[in-house]
């Protein structure tokens, strides 16, 4: 995507220095800073501290982490250690495990002398594939937006609500939920996006930043506003991303997604989820009982981060000192509340039959 006239992916390999560069998302939307990720510890920190975030981006970053680890010690033992070390950084987004498994499966049969170069090639491939996959998700999702636009023959905007950031910053490029939005906007459709704030980390502000850079009209709203807007006929469509979707179509995504799906159902508003197939956990059927939900730090709730008038980034307390808090970072939307899934191979029902109709190669995976 274009930032200040230059095309950026959310990560890229610096050939000259042989390091990965990323956009440090902990500074967004206030400041656009890029940093180098050098050691394996840096990779783990970048994922855990959410300098990179969003399911597909976490996976691509981890693949580069494996490549880094293979440079100094390409042994089986180090491959295993690296897998465990990186996998422990965040528990919910399945793309992390997916990328680590893909790396391990590809590298294990190779002689140790070939592993470092092959791991780097594979990381590049995973990143490039992500861009193409998200572009295709956009092409399929565009059909949904176009249909709604056609029904509005008065030229009013198609009003889309999204939660969290499932934008290009959560992937390598394009985004998942935002890819149809960017493509619809680029072909001249009139859109307006309601951007949920997404407390506690306010990823909605990152979505607003992205949409603003791309010129997509949008309004930032508090998380509790969505139901009200839906009741008043101000939302035509909801599109979110997901961190893990079960083979039966239950959708785990940022905390608060479930409430949006409930409100959408009550108001007969289509609720779509955009995802690459790497976000489907084919080994899991029941999202509520089988997906580990990340519990993040108390400080994310008891404090809120922002920038002062003097331009200083910092946090201020919003609860009485010592208030007990809870911070589950994700929730599960049961498949019955999901109108459909938008994947790189097309649209399908949020069900095992729907997913397997597009991805029959996973029929035999035991779930
Ligand atoms: O905790 P985060 O910011 O990594 O969570 C991100 C989300 O929940 C996204 O909506 C999800 O990863 C889908 S991203 C394409």
Tab-separated table of C-alpha atoms and ligand atoms in Angstrom:
chain	number	residue	atom	x	y	z
A	1	UNK	CA	0.000	0.000	0.000
A	2	UNK	CA	1.097	3.569	-0.549
A	3	UNK	CA	2.337	5.626	2.403
A	4	UNK	CA	3.498	9.155	1.612
A	5	UNK	CA	3.992	8.313	-2.049
A	6	UNK	CA	5.973	5.108	-1.459
A	7	UNK	CA	4.744	1.529	-1.743
A	8	UNK	CA	5.119	-0.431	1.475
A	9	UNK	CA	4.418	-3.969	2.482
A	10	UNK	CA	4.087	-4.501	6.218
A	11	UNK	CA	7.396	-6.399	6.183
A	12	UNK	CA	10.243	-6.696	3.693
A	13	UNK	CA	13.695	-8.206	3.468
A	14	UNK	CA	16.634	-5.813	3.395
A	15	UNK	CA	19.041	-7.592	1.005
A	16	UNK	CA	21.963	-5.293	1.762
A	17	UNK	CA	21.879	-5.854	5.476
A	18	UNK	CA	20.305	-9.310	5.441
A	19	UNK	CA	17.664	-8.381	7.983
A	20	UNK	CA	13.899	-8.213	8.084
A	21	UNK	CA	12.379	-4.757	8.279
A	22	UNK	CA	8.932	-4.130	9.683
A	23	UNK	CA	6.617	-1.236	10.408
A	24	UNK	CA	6.577	-0.951	14.204
A	25	UNK	CA	2.808	-0.951	14.715
A	26	UNK	CA	3.031	0.012	18.378
A	27	UNK	CA	3.656	3.580	17.140
A	28	UNK	CA	0.683	3.681	14.799
A	29	UNK	CA	-1.383	5.683	14.118
A	30	UNK	CA	0.753	8.443	15.593
A	31	UNK	CA	4.069	7.790	13.944
A	32	UNK	CA	5.231	5.685	10.985
A	33	UNK	CA	8.455	3.993	12.120
A	34	UNK	CA	10.262	1.112	10.521
A	35	UNK	CA	12.668	-1.080	12.482
A	36	UNK	CA	15.012	-3.973	11.793
A	37	UNK	CA	14.376	-7.367	13.335
A	38	UNK	CA	17.772	-8.933	13.825
A	39	UNK	CA	18.026	-11.713	16.410
A	40	UNK	CA	15.630	-14.577	17.071
A	41	UNK	CA	14.761	-12.853	20.346
A	42	UNK	CA	13.852	-9.719	18.328
A	43	UNK	CA	11.463	-11.834	16.244
A	44	UNK	CA	9.751	-13.237	19.321
A	45	UNK	CA	9.530	-9.795	20.922
A	46	UNK	CA	8.120	-8.220	17.750
A	47	UNK	CA	5.294	-10.775	17.685
A	48	UNK	CA	4.598	-10.845	21.435
A	49	UNK	CA	4.717	-7.067	21.865
A	50	UNK	CA	2.573	-6.604	18.733
A	51	UNK	CA	5.086	-4.599	16.724
A	52	UNK	CA	3.724	-6.944	14.091
A	53	UNK	CA	0.199	-8.169	14.576
A	54	UNK	CA	-2.704	-9.712	12.691
A	55	UNK	CA	-2.840	-13.425	11.954
A	56	UNK	CA	-1.265	-13.588	8.455
A	57	UNK	CA	1.491	-11.112	9.309
A	58	UNK	CA	2.451	-13.010	12.458
A	59	UNK	CA	2.824	-16.161	10.316
A	60	UNK	CA	5.018	-14.482	7.700
A	61	UNK	CA	7.195	-12.910	10.403
A	62	UNK	CA	7.684	-16.267	12.107
A	63	UNK	CA	8.841	-17.789	8.799
A	64	UNK	CA	11.581	-15.138	8.601
A	65	UNK	CA	12.422	-15.931	12.223
A	66	UNK	CA	13.027	-19.571	11.298
A	67	UNK	CA	15.269	-18.424	8.437
A	68	UNK	CA	17.292	-16.324	10.868
A	69	UNK	CA	17.662	-19.236	13.295
A	70	UNK	CA	18.823	-21.588	10.530
A	71	UNK	CA	21.748	-19.286	9.615
A	72	UNK	CA	23.643	-19.945	12.835
A	73	UNK	CA	22.485	-23.488	13.628
A	74	UNK	CA	20.569	-25.494	11.008
A	75	UNK	CA	20.338	-28.647	13.161
A	76	UNK	CA	17.093	-30.580	13.773
A	77	UNK	CA	17.393	-29.686	17.449
A	78	UNK	CA	17.538	-25.958	16.694
A	79	UNK	CA	14.647	-26.215	14.258
A	80	UNK	CA	12.561	-27.744	17.061
A	81	UNK	CA	13.741	-25.165	19.603
A	82	UNK	CA	12.907	-22.313	17.214
A	83	UNK	CA	9.466	-23.782	16.464
A	84	UNK	CA	8.668	-23.954	20.194
A	85	UNK	CA	10.157	-20.544	20.964
A	86	UNK	CA	8.204	-18.697	18.285
A	87	UNK	CA	5.001	-20.708	18.687
A	88	UNK	CA	4.839	-19.658	22.357
A	89	UNK	CA	4.638	-15.948	21.480
A	90	UNK	CA	0.888	-15.751	20.769
A	91	UNK	CA	-1.615	-18.580	21.245
A	92	UNK	CA	-4.735	-17.776	19.225
A	93	UNK	CA	-3.856	-16.870	15.629
A	94	UNK	CA	-3.350	-20.198	13.861
A	95	UNK	CA	-1.290	-18.707	11.038
A	96	UNK	CA	1.685	-18.693	13.415
A	97	UNK	CA	1.585	-22.468	13.820
A	98	UNK	CA	0.695	-22.905	10.154
A	99	UNK	CA	3.815	-21.032	9.038
A	100	UNK	CA	6.070	-22.774	11.553
A	101	UNK	CA	4.764	-26.197	10.509
A	102	UNK	CA	5.226	-25.326	6.856
A	103	UNK	CA	8.838	-24.308	7.526
A	104	UNK	CA	9.599	-27.389	9.605
A	105	UNK	CA	8.039	-29.756	7.056
A	106	UNK	CA	10.022	-28.176	4.228
A	107	UNK	CA	13.360	-28.007	6.045
A	108	UNK	CA	13.537	-31.300	7.916
A	109	UNK	CA	14.126	-33.475	4.813
A	110	UNK	CA	16.923	-31.157	3.585
A	111	UNK	CA	20.620	-31.504	4.377
A	112	UNK	CA	21.636	-29.030	7.077
A	113	UNK	CA	23.869	-27.175	4.620
A	114	UNK	CA	20.834	-26.209	2.473
A	115	UNK	CA	18.486	-25.186	5.262
A	116	UNK	CA	19.374	-21.515	5.789
A	117	UNK	CA	19.007	-20.572	2.114
A	118	UNK	CA	15.853	-22.667	1.682
A	119	UNK	CA	14.265	-21.212	4.808
A	120	UNK	CA	14.783	-17.676	3.534
A	121	UNK	CA	13.367	-18.592	0.126
A	122	UNK	CA	10.340	-20.141	1.825
A	123	UNK	CA	9.793	-17.044	3.973
A	124	UNK	CA	9.825	-14.886	0.811
A	125	UNK	CA	7.361	-17.307	-0.786
A	126	UNK	CA	4.992	-17.219	2.204
A	127	UNK	CA	5.060	-13.401	2.135
A	128	UNK	CA	4.492	-13.200	-1.635
A	129	UNK	CA	1.702	-15.780	-1.517
A	130	UNK	CA	-0.034	-13.815	1.221
A	131	UNK	CA	-0.187	-10.759	-1.035
A	132	UNK	CA	-1.702	-12.745	-3.921
A	133	UNK	CA	-4.163	-14.568	-1.664
A	134	UNK	CA	-5.409	-11.327	-0.131
A	135	UNK	CA	-5.784	-9.778	-3.558
A	136	UNK	CA	-8.011	-12.715	-4.554
A	137	UNK	CA	-10.024	-12.404	-1.324
A	138	UNK	CA	-10.648	-8.820	-2.383
A	139	UNK	CA	-11.848	-9.835	-5.837
A	140	UNK	CA	-14.354	-12.286	-4.347
A	141	UNK	CA	-15.511	-9.906	-1.618
A	142	UNK	CA	-15.948	-7.152	-4.171
A	143	UNK	CA	-18.891	-9.096	-5.643
A	144	UNK	CA	-20.771	-8.760	-2.334
A	145	UNK	CA	-20.175	-5.025	-2.151
A	146	UNK	CA	-21.050	-4.521	-5.842
A	147	UNK	CA	-24.385	-6.308	-5.414
A	148	UNK	CA	-25.334	-4.061	-2.511
A	149	UNK	CA	-24.196	-0.995	-4.488
A	150	UNK	CA	-26.429	-2.031	-7.426
A	151	UNK	CA	-29.463	-2.196	-5.139
A	152	UNK	CA	-28.771	1.380	-4.070
A	153	UNK	CA	-29.605	2.945	-7.385
A	154	UNK	CA	-29.598	6.389	-5.782
A	155	UNK	CA	-25.791	6.264	-5.481
A	156	UNK	CA	-25.786	6.315	-1.678
A	157	UNK	CA	-22.653	4.803	-0.173
A	158	UNK	CA	-22.456	1.135	0.785
A	159	UNK	CA	-21.938	1.335	4.551
A	160	UNK	CA	-19.584	-1.344	5.855
A	161	UNK	CA	-18.747	-1.952	9.495
A	162	UNK	CA	-15.430	-3.572	10.425
A	163	UNK	CA	-13.872	-4.571	13.722
A	164	UNK	CA	-10.204	-4.538	14.727
A	165	UNK	CA	-7.610	-4.202	11.991
A	166	UNK	CA	-7.838	-6.808	9.277
A	167	UNK	CA	-6.127	-4.414	6.905
A	168	UNK	CA	-2.882	-4.486	4.973
A	169	UNK	CA	-0.995	-3.973	8.235
A	170	UNK	CA	-2.417	-7.225	9.603
A	171	UNK	CA	-1.205	-9.088	6.516
A	172	UNK	CA	1.725	-8.598	4.143
A	173	UNK	CA	-0.415	-6.411	1.865
A	174	UNK	CA	-4.061	-5.684	0.949
A	175	UNK	CA	-5.537	-7.035	4.184
A	176	UNK	CA	-8.337	-9.559	4.406
A	177	UNK	CA	-11.480	-7.634	5.426
A	178	UNK	CA	-10.125	-4.456	3.811
A	179	UNK	CA	-9.117	-6.022	0.507
A	180	UNK	CA	-12.706	-5.985	-0.898
A	181	UNK	CA	-13.059	-2.459	0.473
A	182	UNK	CA	-9.891	-1.192	-1.234
A	183	UNK	CA	-10.826	-2.884	-4.497
A	184	UNK	CA	-14.384	-1.512	-4.417
A	185	UNK	CA	-13.069	1.970	-3.668
A	186	UNK	CA	-10.456	1.717	-6.448
A	187	UNK	CA	-13.152	0.846	-8.985
A	188	UNK	CA	-15.126	3.899	-8.007
A	189	UNK	CA	-17.868	2.454	-5.791
A	190	UNK	CA	-19.221	4.835	-3.211
A	191	UNK	CA	-18.370	3.442	0.255
A	192	UNK	CA	-18.388	4.493	3.844
A	193	UNK	CA	-16.682	2.409	6.526
A	194	UNK	CA	-17.644	2.378	10.201
A	195	UNK	CA	-14.432	1.592	12.067
A	196	UNK	CA	-14.834	0.037	15.525
A	197	UNK	CA	-12.347	1.450	18.010
A	198	UNK	CA	-11.535	-2.088	19.277
A	199	UNK	CA	-10.525	-1.515	22.852
A	200	UNK	CA	-8.221	-2.197	24.567
A	201	UNK	CA	-5.490	-1.737	21.964
A	202	UNK	CA	-7.532	0.358	19.583
A	203	UNK	CA	-6.567	-1.438	16.404
A	204	UNK	CA	-9.454	0.493	14.852
A	205	UNK	CA	-7.195	3.548	14.913
A	206	UNK	CA	-4.773	1.615	12.695
A	207	UNK	CA	-7.643	0.740	10.360
A	208	UNK	CA	-8.666	4.408	10.281
A	209	UNK	CA	-5.052	5.355	9.484
A	210	UNK	CA	-4.914	2.852	6.622
A	211	UNK	CA	-8.270	3.862	5.172
A	212	UNK	CA	-7.303	7.509	5.420
A	213	UNK	CA	-4.041	6.904	3.538
A	214	UNK	CA	-6.043	5.159	0.816
A	215	UNK	CA	-8.724	7.850	0.659
A	216	UNK	CA	-11.593	5.589	1.763
A	217	UNK	CA	-14.330	7.580	3.572
A	218	UNK	CA	-14.739	6.306	7.123
A	219	UNK	CA	-15.867	7.185	10.641
A	220	UNK	CA	-14.253	5.933	13.843
A	221	UNK	CA	-16.820	4.757	16.405
A	222	UNK	CA	-16.664	3.325	19.912
A	223	UNK	CA	-17.167	-0.410	20.170
A	224	UNK	CA	-20.621	-0.041	21.652
A	225	UNK	CA	-21.994	2.062	18.771
A	226	UNK	CA	-22.333	-0.685	16.160
A	227	UNK	CA	-25.614	-2.153	17.437
A	228	UNK	CA	-27.240	1.272	17.521
A	229	UNK	CA	-26.123	2.035	13.951
A	230	UNK	CA	-27.488	-1.299	12.765
A	231	UNK	CA	-30.849	-0.713	14.444
A	232	UNK	CA	-31.121	2.608	12.639
A	233	UNK	CA	-30.433	1.161	9.180
A	234	UNK	CA	-26.993	2.732	8.931
A	235	UNK	CA	-25.014	-0.446	8.210
A	236	UNK	CA	-25.406	-2.507	5.005
A	237	UNK	CA	-22.729	-5.093	5.621
A	238	UNK	CA	-20.218	-6.244	8.241
A	239	UNK	CA	-16.836	-7.650	7.174
A	240	UNK	CA	-14.249	-8.775	9.712
A	241	UNK	CA	-11.084	-10.831	9.620
A	242	UNK	CA	-10.330	-13.858	11.768
A	243	UNK	CA	-7.423	-15.297	13.731
A	244	UNK	CA	-8.620	-18.872	13.570
A	245	UNK	CA	-11.670	-20.416	11.915
A	246	UNK	CA	-12.657	-23.996	12.632
A	247	UNK	CA	-13.363	-26.546	9.913
A	248	UNK	CA	-17.058	-26.147	10.843
A	249	UNK	CA	-16.977	-22.380	10.327
A	250	UNK	CA	-16.812	-20.997	13.883
A	251	UNK	CA	-14.869	-17.748	13.728
A	252	UNK	CA	-12.412	-16.656	16.380
A	253	UNK	CA	-11.517	-12.990	16.045
A	254	UNK	CA	-10.746	-9.925	18.135
A	255	UNK	CA	-12.808	-9.551	21.287
A	256	UNK	CA	-16.154	-7.936	20.514
A	257	UNK	CA	-16.636	-9.565	17.125
A	258	UNK	CA	-19.297	-11.888	18.562
A	259	UNK	CA	-21.407	-8.963	19.779
A	260	UNK	CA	-21.286	-7.422	16.302
A	261	UNK	CA	-22.414	-10.707	14.782
A	262	UNK	CA	-25.322	-10.944	17.236
A	263	UNK	CA	-26.423	-7.410	16.450
A	264	UNK	CA	-26.088	-8.062	12.718
A	265	UNK	CA	-28.250	-11.198	12.984
A	266	UNK	CA	-30.912	-9.325	14.955
A	267	UNK	CA	-31.033	-6.644	12.274
A	268	UNK	CA	-30.812	-8.911	9.198
A	269	UNK	CA	-27.473	-7.463	8.150
A	270	UNK	CA	-25.050	-9.736	6.291
A	271	UNK	CA	-22.019	-10.632	8.417
A	272	UNK	CA	-19.061	-11.852	6.337
A	273	UNK	CA	-15.622	-12.993	7.436
A	274	UNK	CA	-12.620	-12.693	5.098
A	275	UNK	CA	-9.770	-15.142	5.499
A	276	UNK	CA	-6.940	-16.929	3.759
A	277	UNK	CA	-7.138	-20.724	4.000
A	278	UNK	CA	-4.061	-20.617	6.282
A	279	UNK	CA	-6.408	-19.244	8.965
A	280	UNK	CA	-8.586	-22.358	8.941
A	281	UNK	CA	-7.663	-24.801	11.683
A	282	UNK	CA	-8.741	-28.035	10.002
A	283	UNK	CA	-8.019	-29.989	13.200
A	284	UNK	CA	-10.630	-28.114	15.236
A	285	UNK	CA	-14.418	-28.363	14.980
A	286	UNK	CA	-15.803	-26.452	17.954
A	287	UNK	CA	-14.406	-22.958	18.295
A	288	UNK	CA	-15.828	-22.323	21.749
A	289	UNK	CA	-14.237	-25.279	23.450
A	290	UNK	CA	-11.134	-25.899	21.366
A	291	UNK	CA	-9.510	-22.540	20.589
A	292	UNK	CA	-7.152	-21.081	23.204
A	293	UNK	CA	-8.050	-17.457	23.905
A	294	UNK	CA	-5.115	-15.176	24.550
A	295	UNK	CA	-5.323	-13.348	27.881
A	296	UNK	CA	-3.281	-10.172	27.644
A	297	UNK	CA	-1.847	-7.895	30.286
A	298	UNK	CA	-3.944	-5.976	32.829
A	299	UNK	CA	-2.169	-2.757	31.837
A	300	UNK	CA	-3.905	-2.771	28.428
A	301	UNK	CA	-7.229	-2.334	30.240
A	302	UNK	CA	-6.331	-0.197	33.238
A	303	UNK	CA	-4.408	2.238	31.023
A	304	UNK	CA	-5.044	3.717	27.636
A	305	UNK	CA	-2.315	4.674	25.224
A	306	UNK	CA	-2.334	7.885	23.232
A	307	UNK	CA	-0.348	10.902	22.229
A	308	UNK	CA	-0.311	14.138	24.217
A	309	UNK	CA	-0.706	17.648	22.798
A	310	UNK	CA	3.064	17.918	23.152
A	311	UNK	CA	3.448	14.936	20.809
A	312	UNK	CA	4.574	12.510	23.507
A	313	UNK	CA	3.342	8.908	23.274
A	314	UNK	CA	2.302	7.493	26.628
A	315	UNK	CA	-0.357	5.795	28.701
A	316	UNK	CA	-2.770	7.218	31.238
A	317	UNK	CA	-4.645	5.259	33.912
A	318	UNK	CA	-8.398	4.895	33.424
A	319	UNK	CA	-9.312	2.736	36.443
A	320	UNK	CA	-8.855	3.240	40.174
A	321	UNK	CA	-5.485	1.912	41.258
A	322	UNK	CA	-5.610	-1.805	41.999
A	323	UNK	CA	-8.920	-2.483	40.183
A	324	UNK	CA	-9.002	-6.131	39.130
A	325	UNK	CA	-9.330	-6.390	35.354
A	326	UNK	CA	-9.780	-9.133	32.770
A	327	UNK	CA	-8.399	-8.998	29.263
A	328	UNK	CA	-9.472	-11.840	26.940
A	329	UNK	CA	-8.200	-10.725	23.543
A	330	UNK	CA	-10.422	-12.829	21.255
A	331	UNK	CA	-13.901	-14.318	21.153
A	332	UNK	CA	-15.655	-16.941	19.066
A	333	UNK	CA	-18.578	-16.210	16.766
A	334	UNK	CA	-20.533	-19.431	16.156
A	335	UNK	CA	-20.938	-20.325	12.489
A	336	UNK	CA	-24.739	-19.874	12.674
A	337	UNK	CA	-24.186	-16.105	12.982
A	338	UNK	CA	-21.859	-15.892	9.963
A	339	UNK	CA	-23.503	-15.212	6.590
A	340	UNK	CA	-20.493	-16.439	4.651
A	341	UNK	CA	-16.728	-16.751	4.387
A	342	UNK	CA	-14.685	-14.900	1.772
A	343	UNK	CA	-11.608	-16.943	0.865
A	344	UNK	CA	-8.991	-16.861	-1.872
A	345	UNK	CA	-10.967	-19.541	-3.734
A	346	UNK	CA	-14.320	-17.819	-3.467
A	347	UNK	CA	-17.287	-17.459	-1.140
A	348	UNK	CA	-18.699	-20.295	0.919
A	349	UNK	CA	-21.026	-21.042	3.806
A	350	UNK	CA	-19.483	-20.972	7.267
A	351	UNK	CA	-19.730	-24.756	7.562
A	352	UNK	CA	-17.637	-27.863	7.058
A	353	UNK	CA	-19.451	-28.582	3.798
A	354	UNK	CA	-18.915	-25.031	2.618
A	355	UNK	CA	-15.215	-24.962	3.431
A	356	UNK	CA	-14.537	-28.431	2.045
A	357	UNK	CA	-16.330	-27.552	-1.197
A	358	UNK	CA	-13.563	-24.991	-1.786
A	359	UNK	CA	-10.689	-26.863	-0.111
A	360	UNK	CA	-11.378	-30.584	-0.698
A	361	UNK	CA	-7.716	-31.427	-0.067
A	362	UNK	CA	-8.431	-31.088	3.682
A	363	UNK	CA	-11.283	-33.659	3.733
A	364	UNK	CA	-8.998	-36.250	5.289
A	365	UNK	CA	-7.451	-34.013	7.938
A	366	UNK	CA	-8.740	-35.296	11.234
A	367	UNK	CA	-10.779	-32.713	13.093
B	1	LIG	O1	-4.374	-8.957	18.435
B	1	LIG	P1	-4.214	-8.639	16.980
B	1	LIG	O2	-4.136	-7.172	16.703
B	1	LIG	O3	-3.069	-9.411	16.355
B	1	LIG	O4	-5.571	-9.174	16.355
B	1	LIG	C1	-5.831	-9.026	14.987
B	1	LIG	C2	-7.198	-9.417	14.602
B	1	LIG	O5	-8.002	-9.840	15.412
B	1	LIG	C3	-7.532	-9.392	13.165
B	1	LIG	O6	-8.857	-9.041	12.943
B	1	LIG	C4	-7.271	-10.782	12.622
B	1	LIG	O7	-5.927	-11.142	12.812
B	1	LIG	C5	-7.582	-10.931	11.210
B	1	LIG	S1	-6.325	-10.138	10.336
B	1	LIG	C6	-6.197	-10.273	8.783
